[in-house]
C-alpha atoms as a PDB file:
ATOM      1  CA  MET A   1     -30.135   6.191 -16.736  1.00  0.00           C
ATOM      2  CA  SER A   2     -32.308   7.819 -14.076  1.00  0.00           C
ATOM      3  CA  GLU A   3     -31.016   8.445 -10.584  1.00  0.00           C
ATOM      4  CA  VAL A   4     -33.378   5.818  -9.190  1.00  0.00           C
ATOM      5  CA  SER A   5     -32.157   3.127 -11.571  1.00  0.00           C
ATOM      6  CA  TYR A   6     -28.582   4.185 -10.907  1.00  0.00           C
ATOM      7  CA  LEU A   7     -29.062   3.664  -7.166  1.00  0.00           C
ATOM      8  CA  SER A   8     -30.566   0.275  -7.840  1.00  0.00           C
ATOM      9  CA  ALA A   9     -27.600  -0.745  -9.985  1.00  0.00           C
ATOM     10  CA  ALA A  10     -25.094   0.563  -7.474  1.00  0.00           C
ATOM     11  CA  SER A  11     -26.670  -1.510  -4.710  1.00  0.00           C
ATOM     12  CA  ASP A  12     -26.025  -4.734  -6.621  1.00  0.00           C
ATOM     13  CA  LEU A  13     -22.265  -5.132  -6.849  1.00  0.00           C
ATOM     14  CA  SER A  14     -21.235  -8.032  -9.057  1.00  0.00           C
ATOM     15  CA  SER A  15     -18.245 -10.144  -8.080  1.00  0.00           C
ATOM     16  CA  VAL A  16     -16.382 -13.144  -9.411  1.00  0.00           C
ATOM     17  CA  GLY A  17     -15.648 -14.139  -5.825  1.00  0.00           C
ATOM     18  CA  THR A  18     -17.671 -17.211  -4.883  1.00  0.00           C
ATOM     19  CA  PRO A  19     -17.562 -18.380  -1.239  1.00  0.00           C
ATOM     20  CA  THR A  20     -15.151 -21.125  -2.257  1.00  0.00           C
ATOM     21  CA  LEU A  21     -12.862 -18.735  -4.116  1.00  0.00           C
ATOM     22  CA  TRP A  22     -12.875 -16.317  -1.181  1.00  0.00           C
ATOM     23  CA  ALA A  23     -12.031 -19.138   1.236  1.00  0.00           C
ATOM     24  CA  VAL A  24      -9.199 -20.485  -0.931  1.00  0.00           C
ATOM     25  CA  THR A  25      -7.749 -17.014  -1.507  1.00  0.00           C
ATOM     26  CA  ILE A  26      -7.828 -16.025   2.172  1.00  0.00           C
ATOM     27  CA  ALA A  27      -6.305 -19.377   3.136  1.00  0.00           C
ATOM     28  CA  GLY A  28      -3.566 -18.866   0.545  1.00  0.00           C
ATOM     29  CA  VAL A  29      -2.786 -15.361   1.805  1.00  0.00           C
ATOM     30  CA  LEU A  30      -2.621 -16.598   5.407  1.00  0.00           C
ATOM     31  CA  LEU A  31      -0.376 -19.483   4.350  1.00  0.00           C
ATOM     32  CA  LEU A  32       2.025 -17.107   2.592  1.00  0.00           C
ATOM     33  CA  LEU A  33       2.024 -14.809   5.614  1.00  0.00           C
ATOM     34  CA  VAL A  34       2.825 -17.719   7.943  1.00  0.00           C
ATOM     35  CA  LEU A  35       5.580 -18.778   5.542  1.00  0.00           C
ATOM     36  CA  ASP A  36       7.098 -15.299   5.757  1.00  0.00           C
ATOM     37  CA  PHE A  37       7.019 -15.409   9.561  1.00  0.00           C
ATOM     38  CA  LEU A  38       8.741 -18.809   9.492  1.00  0.00           C
ATOM     39  CA  VAL A  39      11.405 -17.491   7.122  1.00  0.00           C
ATOM     40  CA  THR A  40      12.105 -14.558   9.463  1.00  0.00           C
ATOM     41  CA  ARG A  41      11.853 -16.486  12.745  1.00  0.00           C
ATOM     42  CA  ARG A  42      15.631 -16.310  13.070  1.00  0.00           C
ATOM     43  CA  PRO A  43      16.685 -12.661  12.674  1.00  0.00           C
ATOM     44  CA  HIS A  44      19.339 -12.214   9.991  1.00  0.00           C
ATOM     45  CA  GLU A  45      20.522  -9.672   7.479  1.00  0.00           C
ATOM     46  CA  VAL A  46      18.885 -10.194   4.113  1.00  0.00           C
ATOM     47  CA  SER A  47      21.263 -10.819   1.240  1.00  0.00           C
ATOM     48  CA  MET A  48      20.529  -9.364  -2.177  1.00  0.00           C
ATOM     49  CA  ARG A  49      20.252 -12.874  -3.598  1.00  0.00           C
ATOM     50  CA  GLU A  50      17.608 -13.815  -1.021  1.00  0.00           C
ATOM     51  CA  ALA A  51      15.683 -10.569  -1.552  1.00  0.00           C
ATOM     52  CA  ILE A  52      15.698 -10.913  -5.351  1.00  0.00           C
ATOM     53  CA  GLY A  53      14.555 -14.540  -5.118  1.00  0.00           C
ATOM     54  CA  TRP A  54      11.571 -13.746  -2.901  1.00  0.00           C
ATOM     55  CA  SER A  55      10.725 -10.637  -4.940  1.00  0.00           C
ATOM     56  CA  ALA A  56      10.687 -12.672  -8.148  1.00  0.00           C
ATOM     57  CA  PHE A  57       8.357 -15.180  -6.478  1.00  0.00           C
ATOM     58  CA  TYR A  58       5.976 -12.478  -5.250  1.00  0.00           C
ATOM     59  CA  ILE A  59       5.849 -10.879  -8.682  1.00  0.00           C
ATOM     60  CA  ALA A  60       5.424 -14.123 -10.620  1.00  0.00           C
ATOM     61  CA  LEU A  61       2.645 -15.356  -8.313  1.00  0.00           C
ATOM     62  CA  PRO A  62       0.203 -12.427  -8.780  1.00  0.00           C
ATOM     63  CA  LEU A  63       0.934 -12.328 -12.518  1.00  0.00           C
ATOM     64  CA  ALA A  64       0.131 -16.029 -12.789  1.00  0.00           C
ATOM     65  CA  PHE A  65      -3.018 -15.446 -10.754  1.00  0.00           C
ATOM     66  CA  GLY A  66      -3.941 -12.608 -13.115  1.00  0.00           C
ATOM     67  CA  ALA A  67      -3.532 -14.936 -16.074  1.00  0.00           C
ATOM     68  CA  TRP A  68      -5.873 -17.395 -14.346  1.00  0.00           C
ATOM     69  CA  ILE A  69      -8.431 -14.615 -13.706  1.00  0.00           C
ATOM     70  CA  TRP A  70      -8.203 -13.619 -17.373  1.00  0.00           C
ATOM     71  CA  GLY A  71      -8.676 -17.171 -18.623  1.00  0.00           C
ATOM     72  CA  ARG A  72     -11.401 -18.074 -16.130  1.00  0.00           C
ATOM     73  CA  PHE A  73     -13.539 -14.924 -16.080  1.00  0.00           C
ATOM     74  CA  GLY A  74     -12.622 -13.057 -19.254  1.00  0.00           C
ATOM     75  CA  SER A  75     -10.541 -10.134 -20.467  1.00  0.00           C
ATOM     76  CA  GLN A  76     -12.556  -7.445 -18.650  1.00  0.00           C
ATOM     77  CA  GLN A  77     -11.866  -8.935 -15.226  1.00  0.00           C
ATOM     78  CA  GLY A  78      -8.308  -9.734 -16.269  1.00  0.00           C
ATOM     79  CA  VAL A  79      -7.568  -6.127 -17.244  1.00  0.00           C
ATOM     80  CA  GLU A  80      -9.244  -4.820 -14.084  1.00  0.00           C
ATOM     81  CA  TYR A  81      -7.151  -7.129 -11.911  1.00  0.00           C
ATOM     82  CA  LEU A  82      -3.855  -6.288 -13.630  1.00  0.00           C
ATOM     83  CA  THR A  83      -4.564  -2.552 -13.583  1.00  0.00           C
ATOM     84  CA  GLY A  84      -5.580  -2.644  -9.933  1.00  0.00           C
ATOM     85  CA  TYR A  85      -2.490  -4.658  -9.042  1.00  0.00           C
ATOM     86  CA  LEU A  86      -0.242  -2.173 -10.842  1.00  0.00           C
ATOM     87  CA  VAL A  87      -1.847   0.748  -8.979  1.00  0.00           C
ATOM     88  CA  GLU A  88      -1.509  -0.962  -5.598  1.00  0.00           C
ATOM     89  CA  LYS A  89       2.076  -2.045  -6.296  1.00  0.00           C
ATOM     90  CA  SER A  90       2.985   1.532  -7.223  1.00  0.00           C
ATOM     91  CA  LEU A  91       1.439   2.865  -4.033  1.00  0.00           C
ATOM     92  CA  SER A  92       3.188   0.157  -2.024  1.00  0.00           C
ATOM     93  CA  VAL A  93       6.551   1.462  -3.235  1.00  0.00           C
ATOM     94  CA  ASP A  94       5.538   4.770  -1.697  1.00  0.00           C
ATOM     95  CA  ASN A  95       4.880   2.843   1.528  1.00  0.00           C
ATOM     96  CA  LEU A  96       8.477   1.687   1.405  1.00  0.00           C
ATOM     97  CA  PHE A  97       9.695   5.276   1.613  1.00  0.00           C
ATOM     98  CA  VAL A  98       7.863   5.691   4.922  1.00  0.00           C
ATOM     99  CA  PHE A  99       9.120   2.333   6.195  1.00  0.00           C
ATOM    100  CA  MET A 100      12.653   3.359   5.289  1.00  0.00           C
ATOM    101  CA  LEU A 101      12.314   6.571   7.290  1.00  0.00           C
ATOM    102  CA  LEU A 102      10.842   4.790  10.300  1.00  0.00           C
ATOM    103  CA  LEU A 103      13.501   2.073  10.352  1.00  0.00           C
ATOM    104  CA  ALA A 104      16.208   4.738  10.205  1.00  0.00           C
ATOM    105  CA  ALA A 105      14.567   6.947  12.843  1.00  0.00           C
ATOM    106  CA  PHE A 106      14.255   4.058  15.296  1.00  0.00           C
ATOM    107  CA  ALA A 107      17.760   2.821  14.433  1.00  0.00           C
ATOM    108  CA  VAL A 108      16.420  -0.665  13.781  1.00  0.00           C
ATOM    109  CA  PRO A 109      19.259  -3.215  13.541  1.00  0.00           C
ATOM    110  CA  ALA A 110      19.590  -4.731  10.087  1.00  0.00           C
ATOM    111  CA  VAL A 111      18.860  -8.217  11.415  1.00  0.00           C
ATOM    112  CA  LEU A 112      15.453  -7.090  12.725  1.00  0.00           C
ATOM    113  CA  ALA A 113      14.351  -4.987   9.745  1.00  0.00           C
ATOM    114  CA  GLN A 114      12.466  -7.693   7.870  1.00  0.00           C
ATOM    115  CA  ARG A 115      10.514  -8.753  10.972  1.00  0.00           C
ATOM    116  CA  VAL A 116       9.379  -5.140  11.500  1.00  0.00           C
ATOM    117  CA  LEU A 117       8.304  -4.978   7.858  1.00  0.00           C
ATOM    118  CA  LEU A 118       6.420  -8.243   8.199  1.00  0.00           C
ATOM    119  CA  TYR A 119       4.411  -6.965  11.160  1.00  0.00           C
ATOM    120  CA  GLY A 120       3.598  -3.889   9.088  1.00  0.00           C
ATOM    121  CA  ILE A 121       2.453  -6.032   6.169  1.00  0.00           C
ATOM    122  CA  ALA A 122       0.270  -8.216   8.402  1.00  0.00           C
ATOM    123  CA  GLY A 123      -1.324  -5.137   9.927  1.00  0.00           C
ATOM    124  CA  ALA A 124      -1.843  -3.590   6.508  1.00  0.00           C
ATOM    125  CA  LEU A 125      -3.625  -6.720   5.258  1.00  0.00           C
ATOM    126  CA  VAL A 126      -6.061  -6.607   8.171  1.00  0.00           C
ATOM    127  CA  LEU A 127      -6.707  -2.890   7.743  1.00  0.00           C
ATOM    128  CA  ARG A 128      -7.157  -3.186   3.974  1.00  0.00           C
ATOM    129  CA  ALA A 129      -9.693  -5.990   4.512  1.00  0.00           C
ATOM    130  CA  VAL A 130     -11.675  -3.719   6.853  1.00  0.00           C
ATOM    131  CA  PHE A 131     -11.549  -0.777   4.444  1.00  0.00           C
ATOM    132  CA  ILE A 132     -12.493  -2.995   1.498  1.00  0.00           C
ATOM    133  CA  ALA A 133     -15.576  -4.198   3.384  1.00  0.00           C
ATOM    134  CA  LEU A 134     -16.478  -0.619   4.306  1.00  0.00           C
ATOM    135  CA  GLY A 135     -15.963   0.471   0.704  1.00  0.00           C
ATOM    136  CA  ALA A 136     -18.227  -2.291  -0.605  1.00  0.00           C
ATOM    137  CA  ALA A 137     -20.883  -1.337   1.949  1.00  0.00           C
ATOM    138  CA  ALA A 138     -20.615   2.311   0.910  1.00  0.00           C
ATOM    139  CA  LEU A 139     -21.030   1.458  -2.766  1.00  0.00           C
ATOM    140  CA  GLN A 140     -24.128  -0.584  -1.956  1.00  0.00           C
ATOM    141  CA  THR A 141     -25.827   1.996   0.262  1.00  0.00           C
ATOM    142  CA  LEU A 142     -24.595   5.462  -0.733  1.00  0.00           C
ATOM    143  CA  ASP A 143     -25.418   6.935  -4.117  1.00  0.00           C
ATOM    144  CA  PHE A 144     -22.552   9.418  -3.751  1.00  0.00           C
ATOM    145  CA  ALA A 145     -19.892   6.832  -2.732  1.00  0.00           C
ATOM    146  CA  PHE A 146     -18.036   7.136  -6.045  1.00  0.00           C
ATOM    147  CA  LEU A 147     -18.044  10.911  -5.688  1.00  0.00           C
ATOM    148  CA  LEU A 148     -16.728  10.598  -2.133  1.00  0.00           C
ATOM    149  CA  PHE A 149     -13.926   8.291  -3.267  1.00  0.00           C
ATOM    150  CA  SER A 150     -13.143  10.725  -6.067  1.00  0.00           C
ATOM    151  CA  ILE A 151     -12.813  13.633  -3.639  1.00  0.00           C
ATOM    152  CA  ILE A 152     -10.561  11.602  -1.321  1.00  0.00           C
ATOM    153  CA  LEU A 153      -8.196  10.656  -4.151  1.00  0.00           C
ATOM    154  CA  ILE A 154      -8.025  14.122  -5.697  1.00  0.00           C
ATOM    155  CA  ALA A 155      -7.416  15.710  -2.275  1.00  0.00           C
ATOM    156  CA  THR A 156      -4.654  13.173  -1.604  1.00  0.00           C
ATOM    157  CA  ALA A 157      -3.126  13.858  -5.021  1.00  0.00           C
ATOM    158  CA  VAL A 158      -3.085  17.607  -4.351  1.00  0.00           C
ATOM    159  CA  LYS A 159      -1.477  17.052  -0.942  1.00  0.00           C
ATOM    160  CA  LEU A 160       1.100  14.684  -2.417  1.00  0.00           C
ATOM    161  CA  LEU A 161       1.943  17.083  -5.237  1.00  0.00           C
ATOM    162  CA  ARG A 162       2.204  20.044  -2.874  1.00  0.00           C
ATOM    163  CA  ASP A 163       4.573  18.172  -0.574  1.00  0.00           C
ATOM    164  CA  ALA A 164       6.627  16.941  -3.523  1.00  0.00           C
ATOM    165  CA  MET A 165       7.016  20.496  -4.821  1.00  0.00           C
ATOM    166  CA  SER A 166       8.030  21.866  -1.407  1.00  0.00           C
ATOM    167  CA  GLY A 167      11.534  20.499  -1.945  1.00  0.00           C
ATOM    168  CA  HIS A 168      12.232  19.939   1.727  1.00  0.00           C
ATOM    169  CA  GLN A 169      13.653  16.717   3.068  1.00  0.00           C
ATOM    170  CA  GLN A 170      11.358  15.202   5.649  1.00  0.00           C
ATOM    171  CA  GLU A 171      12.714  13.812   8.890  1.00  0.00           C
ATOM    172  CA  VAL A 172      10.919  11.598  11.355  1.00  0.00           C
ATOM    173  CA  ASP A 173      11.022  12.789  14.964  1.00  0.00           C
ATOM    174  CA  ILE A 174       9.964   9.744  16.966  1.00  0.00           C
ATOM    175  CA  ASN A 175       9.532  11.853  20.110  1.00  0.00           C
ATOM    176  CA  LYS A 176       6.694  13.760  18.404  1.00  0.00           C
ATOM    177  CA  MET A 177       4.832  10.711  17.078  1.00  0.00           C
ATOM    178  CA  ARG A 178       1.452  10.333  18.767  1.00  0.00           C
ATOM    179  CA  SER A 179       1.641   6.550  18.900  1.00  0.00           C
ATOM    180  CA  VAL A 180       5.046   6.667  20.586  1.00  0.00           C
ATOM    181  CA  LYS A 181       3.998   9.309  23.098  1.00  0.00           C
ATOM    182  CA  LEU A 182       0.892   7.307  23.985  1.00  0.00           C
ATOM    183  CA  LEU A 183       2.854   4.090  24.536  1.00  0.00           C
ATOM    184  CA  ARG A 184       5.374   5.861  26.728  1.00  0.00           C
ATOM    185  CA  LYS A 185       2.539   7.101  28.916  1.00  0.00           C
ATOM    186  CA  VAL A 186       1.224   3.566  29.333  1.00  0.00           C
ATOM    187  CA  MET A 187       4.492   1.697  29.946  1.00  0.00           C
ATOM    188  CA  PRO A 188       8.171   2.507  30.436  1.00  0.00           C
ATOM    189  CA  VAL A 189      10.476   1.959  27.469  1.00  0.00           C
ATOM    190  CA  VAL A 190      13.998   0.563  27.576  1.00  0.00           C
ATOM    191  CA  ASP A 191      16.740   2.004  25.383  1.00  0.00           C
ATOM    192  CA  ASP A 192      18.130  -1.172  23.790  1.00  0.00           C
ATOM    193  CA  TYR A 193      16.679  -3.735  21.419  1.00  0.00           C
ATOM    194  CA  HIS A 194      16.215  -7.273  22.743  1.00  0.00           C
ATOM    195  CA  GLY A 195      15.836  -9.160  19.501  1.00  0.00           C
ATOM    196  CA  THR A 196      12.204  -9.379  18.409  1.00  0.00           C
ATOM    197  CA  ARG A 197      10.866  -9.174  21.958  1.00  0.00           C
ATOM    198  CA  MET A 198       8.156  -6.574  22.490  1.00  0.00           C
ATOM    199  CA  THR A 199       8.575  -6.347  26.260  1.00  0.00           C
ATOM    200  CA  VAL A 200      11.246  -7.129  28.843  1.00  0.00           C
ATOM    201  CA  ARG A 201      11.200  -7.221  32.611  1.00  0.00           C
ATOM    202  CA  GLN A 202      12.713  -4.157  34.249  1.00  0.00           C
ATOM    203  CA  GLY A 203      12.831  -4.687  37.966  1.00  0.00           C
ATOM    204  CA  ALA A 204       9.340  -5.583  39.170  1.00  0.00           C
ATOM    205  CA  LYS A 205       7.644  -4.189  36.070  1.00  0.00           C
ATOM    206  CA  ARG A 206       7.581  -4.959  32.391  1.00  0.00           C
ATOM    207  CA  ALA A 207       8.805  -2.396  29.898  1.00  0.00           C
ATOM    208  CA  LEU A 208       8.418  -1.965  26.172  1.00  0.00           C
ATOM    209  CA  THR A 209      11.355  -2.343  23.811  1.00  0.00           C
ATOM    210  CA  PRO A 210      12.157  -0.040  20.872  1.00  0.00           C
ATOM    211  CA  PHE A 211      11.049  -2.947  18.673  1.00  0.00           C
ATOM    212  CA  ALA A 212       7.494  -2.591  20.024  1.00  0.00           C
ATOM    213  CA  LEU A 213       7.543   1.160  19.359  1.00  0.00           C
ATOM    214  CA  VAL A 214       8.625   0.845  15.741  1.00  0.00           C
ATOM    215  CA  VAL A 215       6.067  -1.899  15.072  1.00  0.00           C
ATOM    216  CA  VAL A 216       3.265   0.307  16.427  1.00  0.00           C
ATOM    217  CA  ALA A 217       4.574   3.264  14.393  1.00  0.00           C
ATOM    218  CA  VAL A 218       4.548   1.162  11.219  1.00  0.00           C
ATOM    219  CA  LEU A 219       1.015  -0.058  11.963  1.00  0.00           C
ATOM    220  CA  ALA A 220      -0.113   3.540  12.476  1.00  0.00           C
ATOM    221  CA  THR A 221       1.134   4.465   9.002  1.00  0.00           C
ATOM    222  CA  ASP A 222      -0.801   1.508   7.579  1.00  0.00           C
ATOM    223  CA  VAL A 223      -4.041   3.220   8.566  1.00  0.00           C
ATOM    224  CA  VAL A 224      -3.415   6.403   6.585  1.00  0.00           C
ATOM    225  CA  PHE A 225      -2.126   4.509   3.549  1.00  0.00           C
ATOM    226  CA  ALA A 226      -5.298   2.396   3.465  1.00  0.00           C
ATOM    227  CA  VAL A 227      -7.425   5.551   3.249  1.00  0.00           C
ATOM    228  CA  ASP A 228      -6.367   6.246  -0.340  1.00  0.00           C
ATOM    229  CA  SER A 229      -5.152   2.820  -1.475  1.00  0.00           C
ATOM    230  CA  VAL A 230      -8.564   1.155  -1.226  1.00  0.00           C
ATOM    231  CA  PRO A 231     -10.551   3.943  -2.981  1.00  0.00           C
ATOM    232  CA  ALA A 232      -7.854   3.967  -5.681  1.00  0.00           C
ATOM    233  CA  VAL A 233      -8.399   0.346  -6.618  1.00  0.00           C
ATOM    234  CA  TYR A 234     -12.184   0.739  -6.347  1.00  0.00           C
ATOM    235  CA  GLY A 235     -11.676   3.306  -9.079  1.00  0.00           C
ATOM    236  CA  ILE A 236     -10.429   0.468 -11.281  1.00  0.00           C
ATOM    237  CA  THR A 237     -12.860  -2.296 -10.342  1.00  0.00           C
ATOM    238  CA  GLU A 238     -16.030  -2.466  -8.262  1.00  0.00           C
ATOM    239  CA  ASP A 239     -15.502  -6.155  -7.550  1.00  0.00           C
ATOM    240  CA  PRO A 240     -14.621  -6.523  -3.815  1.00  0.00           C
ATOM    241  CA  TYR A 241     -12.860  -9.817  -4.497  1.00  0.00           C
ATOM    242  CA  LEU A 242     -10.542  -8.306  -7.108  1.00  0.00           C
ATOM    243  CA  VAL A 243      -9.952  -5.323  -4.800  1.00  0.00           C
ATOM    244  CA  PHE A 244      -8.880  -7.693  -2.009  1.00  0.00           C
ATOM    245  CA  ALA A 245      -6.724  -9.835  -4.284  1.00  0.00           C
ATOM    246  CA  THR A 246      -4.840  -6.858  -5.740  1.00  0.00           C
ATOM    247  CA  ASN A 247      -4.202  -5.403  -2.274  1.00  0.00           C
ATOM    248  CA  ALA A 248      -3.076  -8.721  -0.818  1.00  0.00           C
ATOM    249  CA  PHE A 249      -0.659  -9.552  -3.639  1.00  0.00           C
ATOM    250  CA  ALA A 250       0.768  -6.024  -3.680  1.00  0.00           C
ATOM    251  CA  LEU A 251       1.467  -6.123   0.070  1.00  0.00           C
ATOM    252  CA  LEU A 252       2.794  -9.665   0.447  1.00  0.00           C
ATOM    253  CA  GLY A 253       5.956  -8.992  -1.528  1.00  0.00           C
ATOM    254  CA  LEU A 254       6.911  -5.768   0.275  1.00  0.00           C
ATOM    255  CA  ARG A 255       9.260  -7.422   2.770  1.00  0.00           C
ATOM    256  CA  ALA A 256      11.623  -8.681   0.100  1.00  0.00           C
ATOM    257  CA  LEU A 257      11.062  -5.753  -2.266  1.00  0.00           C
ATOM    258  CA  TYR A 258      12.236  -3.342   0.439  1.00  0.00           C
ATOM    259  CA  PHE A 259      15.720  -4.843   0.435  1.00  0.00           C
ATOM    260  CA  VAL A 260      15.868  -4.981  -3.366  1.00  0.00           C
ATOM    261  CA  LEU A 261      14.858  -1.346  -3.774  1.00  0.00           C
ATOM    262  CA  HIS A 262      16.498   0.096  -0.653  1.00  0.00           C
ATOM    263  CA  ALA A 263      19.444   1.482  -2.558  1.00  0.00           C
ATOM    264  CA  ALA A 264      17.284   2.603  -5.475  1.00  0.00           C
ATOM    265  CA  LEU A 265      14.543   4.309  -3.434  1.00  0.00           C
ATOM    266  CA  SER A 266      16.554   7.498  -3.032  1.00  0.00           C
ATOM    267  CA  ARG A 267      16.872   7.734  -6.829  1.00  0.00           C
ATOM    268  CA  LEU A 268      13.120   7.716  -7.479  1.00  0.00           C
ATOM    269  CA  VAL A 269      12.967  11.466  -6.917  1.00  0.00           C
ATOM    270  CA  HIS A 270       9.929  11.983  -9.147  1.00  0.00           C
ATOM    271  CA  LEU A 271       7.809   9.091  -7.861  1.00  0.00           C
ATOM    272  CA  SER A 272       5.631  11.386  -5.754  1.00  0.00           C
ATOM    273  CA  TYR A 273       4.747  13.416  -8.859  1.00  0.00           C
ATOM    274  CA  GLY A 274       3.787  10.247 -10.710  1.00  0.00           C
ATOM    275  CA  LEU A 275       1.645   8.942  -7.867  1.00  0.00           C
ATOM    276  CA  ALA A 276      -0.077  12.326  -7.584  1.00  0.00           C
ATOM    277  CA  ILE A 277      -0.960  12.172 -11.288  1.00  0.00           C
ATOM    278  CA  ILE A 278      -2.200   8.576 -10.990  1.00  0.00           C
ATOM    279  CA  LEU A 279      -4.362   9.284  -7.934  1.00  0.00           C
ATOM    280  CA  ALA A 280      -5.815  12.421  -9.549  1.00  0.00           C
ATOM    281  CA  PHE A 281      -6.516  10.481 -12.753  1.00  0.00           C
ATOM    282  CA  ILE A 282      -8.318   7.691 -10.881  1.00  0.00           C
ATOM    283  CA  GLY A 283     -10.197  10.323  -8.883  1.00  0.00           C
ATOM    284  CA  LEU A 284     -11.337  11.889 -12.155  1.00  0.00           C
ATOM    285  CA  LYS A 285     -12.335   8.448 -13.454  1.00  0.00           C
ATOM    286  CA  LEU A 286     -14.457   7.853 -10.350  1.00  0.00           C
ATOM    287  CA  GLY A 287     -16.048  11.283 -10.618  1.00  0.00           C
ATOM    288  CA  LEU A 288     -16.990  10.705 -14.247  1.00  0.00           C
ATOM    289  CA  HIS A 289     -18.356   7.265 -13.386  1.00  0.00           C
ATOM    290  CA  TRP A 290     -20.590   8.795 -10.697  1.00  0.00           C
ATOM    291  CA  ALA A 291     -21.788  11.536 -13.032  1.00  0.00           C
ATOM    292  CA  HIS A 292     -22.445   9.035 -15.848  1.00  0.00           C
ATOM    293  CA  GLY A 293     -24.807   7.146 -13.564  1.00  0.00           C
ATOM    294  CA  ILE A 294     -26.985  10.253 -13.369  1.00  0.00           C
ATOM    295  CA  TRP A 295     -26.401  11.838 -16.791  1.00  0.00           C
ATOM    296  CA  ASP A 296     -25.857   9.407 -19.665  1.00  0.00           C
ATOM    297  CA  SER A 297     -24.066  12.045 -21.740  1.00  0.00           C
ATOM    298  CA  VAL A 298     -21.093  12.154 -19.347  1.00  0.00           C
ATOM    299  CA  PRO A 299     -18.255  10.017 -20.782  1.00  0.00           C
ATOM    300  CA  GLN A 300     -16.417   7.318 -18.845  1.00  0.00           C
ATOM    301  CA  ILE A 301     -12.755   6.287 -18.945  1.00  0.00           C
ATOM    302  CA  PRO A 302     -12.295   2.633 -19.996  1.00  0.00           C
ATOM    303  CA  THR A 303     -10.171   0.429 -17.739  1.00  0.00           C
ATOM    304  CA  LEU A 304      -7.826  -0.450 -20.601  1.00  0.00           C
ATOM    305  CA  ALA A 305      -7.163   3.254 -21.176  1.00  0.00           C
ATOM    306  CA  SER A 306      -6.501   3.627 -17.455  1.00  0.00           C
ATOM    307  CA  LEU A 307      -3.928   0.844 -17.645  1.00  0.00           C
ATOM    308  CA  GLY A 308      -2.149   2.651 -20.480  1.00  0.00           C
ATOM    309  CA  VAL A 309      -2.097   5.959 -18.607  1.00  0.00           C
ATOM    310  CA  ILE A 310      -0.780   4.368 -15.401  1.00  0.00           C
ATOM    311  CA  ILE A 311       1.983   2.464 -17.191  1.00  0.00           C
ATOM    312  CA  GLY A 312       2.925   5.578 -19.170  1.00  0.00           C
ATOM    313  CA  VAL A 313       3.143   7.764 -16.048  1.00  0.00           C
ATOM    314  CA  LEU A 314       5.259   5.211 -14.165  1.00  0.00           C
ATOM    315  CA  VAL A 315       7.654   4.782 -17.100  1.00  0.00           C
ATOM    316  CA  VAL A 316       8.063   8.546 -17.517  1.00  0.00           C
ATOM    317  CA  VAL A 317       8.704   9.312 -13.829  1.00  0.00           C
ATOM    318  CA  THR A 318      11.127   6.395 -13.555  1.00  0.00           C
ATOM    319  CA  LEU A 319      13.131   7.583 -16.565  1.00  0.00           C
ATOM    320  CA  THR A 320      13.133  11.221 -15.443  1.00  0.00           C
ATOM    321  CA  SER A 321      14.151  10.166 -11.916  1.00  0.00           C
ATOM    322  CA  LEU A 322      17.059   8.102 -13.210  1.00  0.00           C
ATOM    323  CA  ARG A 323      18.157  10.959 -15.450  1.00  0.00           C
ATOM    324  CA  ALA A 324      17.952  13.472 -12.593  1.00  0.00           C
ATOM    325  CA  THR A 325      20.097  11.263 -10.349  1.00  0.00           C
ATOM    326  CA  TRP A 326      22.463   9.956 -13.020  1.00  0.00           C
ATOM    327  CA  GLY A 327      25.954   9.507 -11.643  1.00  0.00           C
ATOM    328  CA  GLY A 328      24.720   9.593  -8.046  1.00  0.00           C
ATOM    329  CA  ASN A 329      23.960  13.315  -8.111  1.00  0.00           C
ATOM    330  CA  LEU A 330      21.046  13.419  -5.692  1.00  0.00           C
ATOM    331  CA  PRO A 331      19.572  16.849  -5.025  1.00  0.00           C
ATOM    332  CA  ALA A 332      20.669  18.259  -1.677  1.00  0.00           C
ATOM    333  CA  ASP A 333      17.084  18.964  -0.732  1.00  0.00           C
ATOM    334  CA  ARG A 334      15.800  15.631  -1.961  1.00  0.00           C
ATOM    335  CA  GLU A 335      12.437  14.852  -0.444  1.00  0.00           C
ATOM    336  CA  VAL A 336      12.871  11.345   0.907  1.00  0.00           C
ATOM    337  CA  VAL A 337       9.154  10.781   1.037  1.00  0.00           C
ATOM    338  CA  ALA A 338       6.160  13.022   0.733  1.00  0.00           C
ATOM    339  CA  ASP A 339       4.066  13.462   3.874  1.00  0.00           C
ATOM    340  CA  ARG A 340       0.897  12.290   2.197  1.00  0.00           C
ATOM    341  CA  HIS A 341      -1.292  12.752   5.207  1.00  0.00           C
END
């Protein structure tokens, strides 16, 4: 394929997403988000039974949707959706490490934790939608978009691997966070939480609560996570609709999944290594795809093979993590979460 014909093909992204399907999907996502806000309207500690129930629902729903995609549009789209969902779900577990650190650093009361997470999820959905649109525009207008995505993912993988190998436990210093420092310059901040209220009256002025600070901090982390999450799934499928669906379903279940995995997160000591391998692999896949568009002799990595590699890496790092922490023997210098950015 010549470079000219490659540019022409790249500018015509195919998608299974009709206007009706987009409208129904967005309405469904908004409905589920509203449902989550209604469930958390009264702050309470989440029981394991409640967390497992919601987690099962948010795993069964995207799998059922994937089966519908497979039956309606064919095996190619079905495999792309399931692979993309698996990638995004894996990366979302990494998000939970950061959320765990932030909730601990801000000393968020247990009854308020799920509302903080929900604000983070809502913000992440908005940001992912923006990045997905930008990614689709880049693929349509830039002949080197796949190469750019490849570089972003490989650079992120190298950073993630380097931080994972450093062996130092990361701590969050809220006094050094840019978002927190900026808010404190704009408005005074009270010391105590006042439920889910963002502001309270302090004398003649209004002041921010710690709840507002942690919500902003969580939203700030959403930005940097979107930078590699969206290119990663574009490495699996070029369909903007499938990219949106995989991101939305992976994020919606995070609130409940956090409480299910909270105790287990510290045992996934090798997750960062696995995610680094996955991101580097997808980056390589994107690079080969870009090169194939210019030189036909360059091979490409099939999506089904990508699914096998991703599942294999996740299984291996999970087993090695469990073995390394068997009997509760966590390394003293356990890296709670890699500073990916």
